[in-house]
């Protein structure tokens, strides 16, 4: 058994056992490059863990649950989180402790660095920075064991699952080695590219005060130098305002303020810069290819932490589907540190969303009926531009902020190791989500109808019947607050009759019970906070706050965006009315804004075809190959295909049976009856006003943190997401059983 | 390839690749399972198997022609739960007469040439199961039913 090998003893024959990072460091150490001593926990230990604990099968079952190629990025994160949870909660091989006791005795009191070293990167012929985890400041045996678990788990990180083809990630073959070294308490550290990816004549060096992790994970902005590649002459120096440095603090790492002199001094002197450059050049010469290295300075000495070849990802082998729209780097870029997320939250809450709201309100004040056709055409263009602008902001700033809930979830699982890796979602429920406030307002209006059966009967016969003053006022108030909802490019509450029918259906049901999540939320919050030491309580509170804000804005931002869209739709409605009056013979409801604008200007009724809007994210944002699911044809001359049982993700616990209502357009929303099962391609918070009527939710779009899953948890109803082709395989009226514990949807045979 | 074609291809692939099926027959209230060799018609409308006339399954299907056959690709590993494909074929069994046997024996023997002597024995019957539907189970819990159109049930 060769579980633990000293770095100095590694040679090429150990490649599969120790991975490229360890092997390269060993080789460079022998060449006289300053590297820290170390030991490598080989892939044998990882394999023993999988074999002895039954993890191999459990990971396999998880990976095979749905085709990985068909998972969206959120589902890949979910899958990685489930696997991570298996590693966190499965007992380690008993021999591991014994083996680690053979580490040098004086390491017991020293902080260690625990780094991933994956043999898969050798197979890929490329380096994939940031896919696997490394940990600093590991103190004591318990922490070391915990960090080894997490490094092993990171073999199956979401990033690794994204690049699984290139990594040739395979359950039977792939394994992870762990490099264990005394941590170097860095004064300054950084990265270097011996050849700039942007300009082959340049070398790039970046540096921060303190540990490198803050630079690598984006917490701190580094100083950045471009140097002439062949001489090392600095060409540019981008100075940043450095106020903090990441340093070991007890058993953790924390940002510390820099001294005034450090704040005003670049992290590297010219001589140190030249030393880093010389190291980078030496490594490139040694390996014969440009290198991406991490280095650190301690006690005036330069150490190499790791070196790997620079490979632009575009050069790696890619399945054909990726070539069209590979947005995986975009997905990986979504990861943010707590500090960055807090800055994002600040911007979202104080600038972005208030401005979005104000923009919609400003557009709402323009009296569209009173302006001429030319001005209306201009208004249509402005509104399209505003909507595009806010949609861009949505993708570029609001969606990345949704990472807050995932950051919180990962940390919750590390600290509490719950059996259910999505237990953390219970702590995020119960925030003041706008969709819930809207639903409460609807419930209040329904209460009025329940209390006035005569009025309900009148409206049941004629939903356009005059309303008594108080109810009319209440309804107008509701529309003022929530009337801007849109769905599939339709203003949802434009027709009063639809809203009245919805209220009548709500009123026919017993008054809704209070949300059921409160006790679990409080208990779990208490448990979460207790898992942190007294001096870490602030950190715990910050994490919880960012998780909750992220969870809430993930839902609310859609409603605010809809208010902007609603203003475009309002202008489109006005345009259609004018064109109808003018006698244009088209089906005007099918015409898009561009077409309507052109018609208004040219007074011409011959126009190009339109494009249907989609509420799901654009394919290039999904970080998966463009899906080429088979067209769902279910009949030929010989056979009829019927999906009987469909598998997805169990995103909301519970079991429910009822008739399906497939939502294809606004008319399906207003035809929704109590007890029906909501079946939808992708749930949008604008449409979740029917959820209080629904007995369960089935959604094609997958994920544990998608809108469908969020709202189902709020109402305590079962939810299954990620059901491929759900809206094609299920028809309205089909009798379904939704098993939200297992993620299974069963279609019953027709009677 | 559309979803229906894809599913038919998967079923056809499994039926071609697997030699054995677990045949379920019934004697009144009592159920009986037997491991049998089978072959499928190219159009998937029928499965063919043979059995000595003295067997319990033969007696059972004379009395109750409705049968089910389970065909699967599990190889006794835990990952089969997710990776194996299982098809339950349901239909009505019929003993073929001499002329029909002569017609369908080549199809059966093409897949099981080593059973030539067994099939040719006077005591052996060639049985045709006309399929009403296939239930296909993949990924542990994903179930689809492929039902023969009523007009196709008696054609081949």
GROMACS .gro file of N, CA, C and O in nm, chain A residues 89 408 410-419 423 427 524-532:
model
   92
   89UNK      N    1  -2.016   1.312   0.455
   89UNK     CA    2  -2.088   1.237   0.559
   89UNK      C    3  -2.048   1.089   0.565
   89UNK      O    4  -2.094   1.018   0.653
  408UNK      N    5  -2.384   2.993   0.041
  408UNK     CA    6  -2.435   2.964   0.175
  408UNK      C    7  -2.460   2.813   0.190
  408UNK      O    8  -2.424   2.753   0.291
  410UNK      N    9  -2.325   2.557   0.035
  410UNK     CA   10  -2.202   2.478   0.042
  410UNK      C   11  -2.143   2.488   0.183
  410UNK      O   12  -2.099   2.390   0.243
  411UNK      N   13  -2.146   2.608   0.238
  411UNK     CA   14  -2.090   2.628   0.370
  411UNK      C   15  -2.173   2.562   0.479
  411UNK      O   16  -2.122   2.504   0.574
  412UNK      N   17  -2.305   2.570   0.462
  412UNK     CA   18  -2.396   2.505   0.557
  412UNK      C   19  -2.365   2.355   0.562
  412UNK      O   20  -2.355   2.294   0.668
  413UNK      N   21  -2.348   2.297   0.444
  413UNK     CA   22  -2.322   2.153   0.437
  413UNK      C   23  -2.188   2.117   0.500
  413UNK      O   24  -2.175   2.015   0.565
  414UNK      N   25  -2.088   2.204   0.481
  414UNK     CA   26  -1.958   2.178   0.542
  414UNK      C   27  -1.967   2.178   0.694
  414UNK      O   28  -1.911   2.095   0.762
  415UNK      N   29  -2.039   2.275   0.745
  415UNK     CA   30  -2.045   2.292   0.891
  415UNK      C   31  -2.134   2.188   0.957
  415UNK      O   32  -2.103   2.136   1.063
  416UNK      N   33  -2.250   2.163   0.897
  416UNK     CA   34  -2.350   2.082   0.967
  416UNK      C   35  -2.362   1.940   0.914
  416UNK      O   36  -2.423   1.855   0.978
  417UNK      N   37  -2.306   1.917   0.796
  417UNK     CA   38  -2.309   1.783   0.737
  417UNK      C   39  -2.448   1.717   0.747
  417UNK      O   40  -2.463   1.607   0.800
  418UNK      N   41  -2.551   1.783   0.698
  418UNK     CA   42  -2.684   1.722   0.706
  418UNK      C   43  -2.696   1.605   0.608
  418UNK      O   44  -2.624   1.602   0.508
  419UNK      N   45  -2.786   1.514   0.639
  419UNK     CA   46  -2.807   1.401   0.548
  419UNK      C   47  -2.862   1.451   0.415
  419UNK      O   48  -2.831   1.397   0.309
  423UNK      N   49  -3.100   2.074   0.273
  423UNK     CA   50  -3.167   2.118   0.396
  423UNK      C   51  -3.155   2.270   0.411
  423UNK      O   52  -3.243   2.337   0.462
  427UNK      N   53  -3.374   2.732   0.544
  427UNK     CA   54  -3.335   2.856   0.614
  427UNK      C   55  -3.359   2.979   0.528
  427UNK      O   56  -3.359   3.091   0.578
  524UNK      N   57  -3.343   2.550   1.233
  524UNK     CA   58  -3.222   2.532   1.153
  524UNK      C   59  -3.132   2.654   1.160
  524UNK      O   60  -3.009   2.641   1.161
  525UNK      N   61  -3.192   2.771   1.166
  525UNK     CA   62  -3.112   2.893   1.178
  525UNK      C   63  -3.031   2.888   1.307
  525UNK      O   64  -2.910   2.915   1.309
  526UNK      N   65  -3.097   2.847   1.412
  526UNK     CA   66  -3.031   2.836   1.542
  526UNK      C   67  -2.915   2.737   1.534
  526UNK      O   68  -2.804   2.763   1.582
  527UNK      N   69  -2.941   2.623   1.472
  527UNK     CA   70  -2.840   2.518   1.461
  527UNK      C   71  -2.721   2.568   1.378
  527UNK      O   72  -2.605   2.541   1.410
  528UNK      N   73  -2.752   2.640   1.271
  528UNK     CA   74  -2.646   2.693   1.184
  528UNK      C   75  -2.556   2.788   1.261
  528UNK      O   76  -2.434   2.777   1.260
  529UNK      N   77  -2.619   2.880   1.333
  529UNK     CA   78  -2.538   2.981   1.405
  529UNK      C   79  -2.455   2.916   1.516
  529UNK      O   80  -2.342   2.956   1.542
  530UNK      N   81  -2.513   2.811   1.575
  530UNK     CA   82  -2.442   2.742   1.683
  530UNK      C   83  -2.316   2.671   1.634
  530UNK      O   84  -2.224   2.644   1.710
  531UNK      N   85  -2.315   2.641   1.504
  531UNK     CA   86  -2.200   2.568   1.448
  531UNK      C   87  -2.078   2.659   1.432
  531UNK      O   88  -1.972   2.614   1.393
  532UNK      N   89  -2.094   2.788   1.461
  532UNK     CA   90  -1.982   2.882   1.450
  532UNK      C   91  -1.936   2.926   1.588
  532UNK      O   92  -2.020   2.947   1.677
   0.00000   0.00000   0.00000
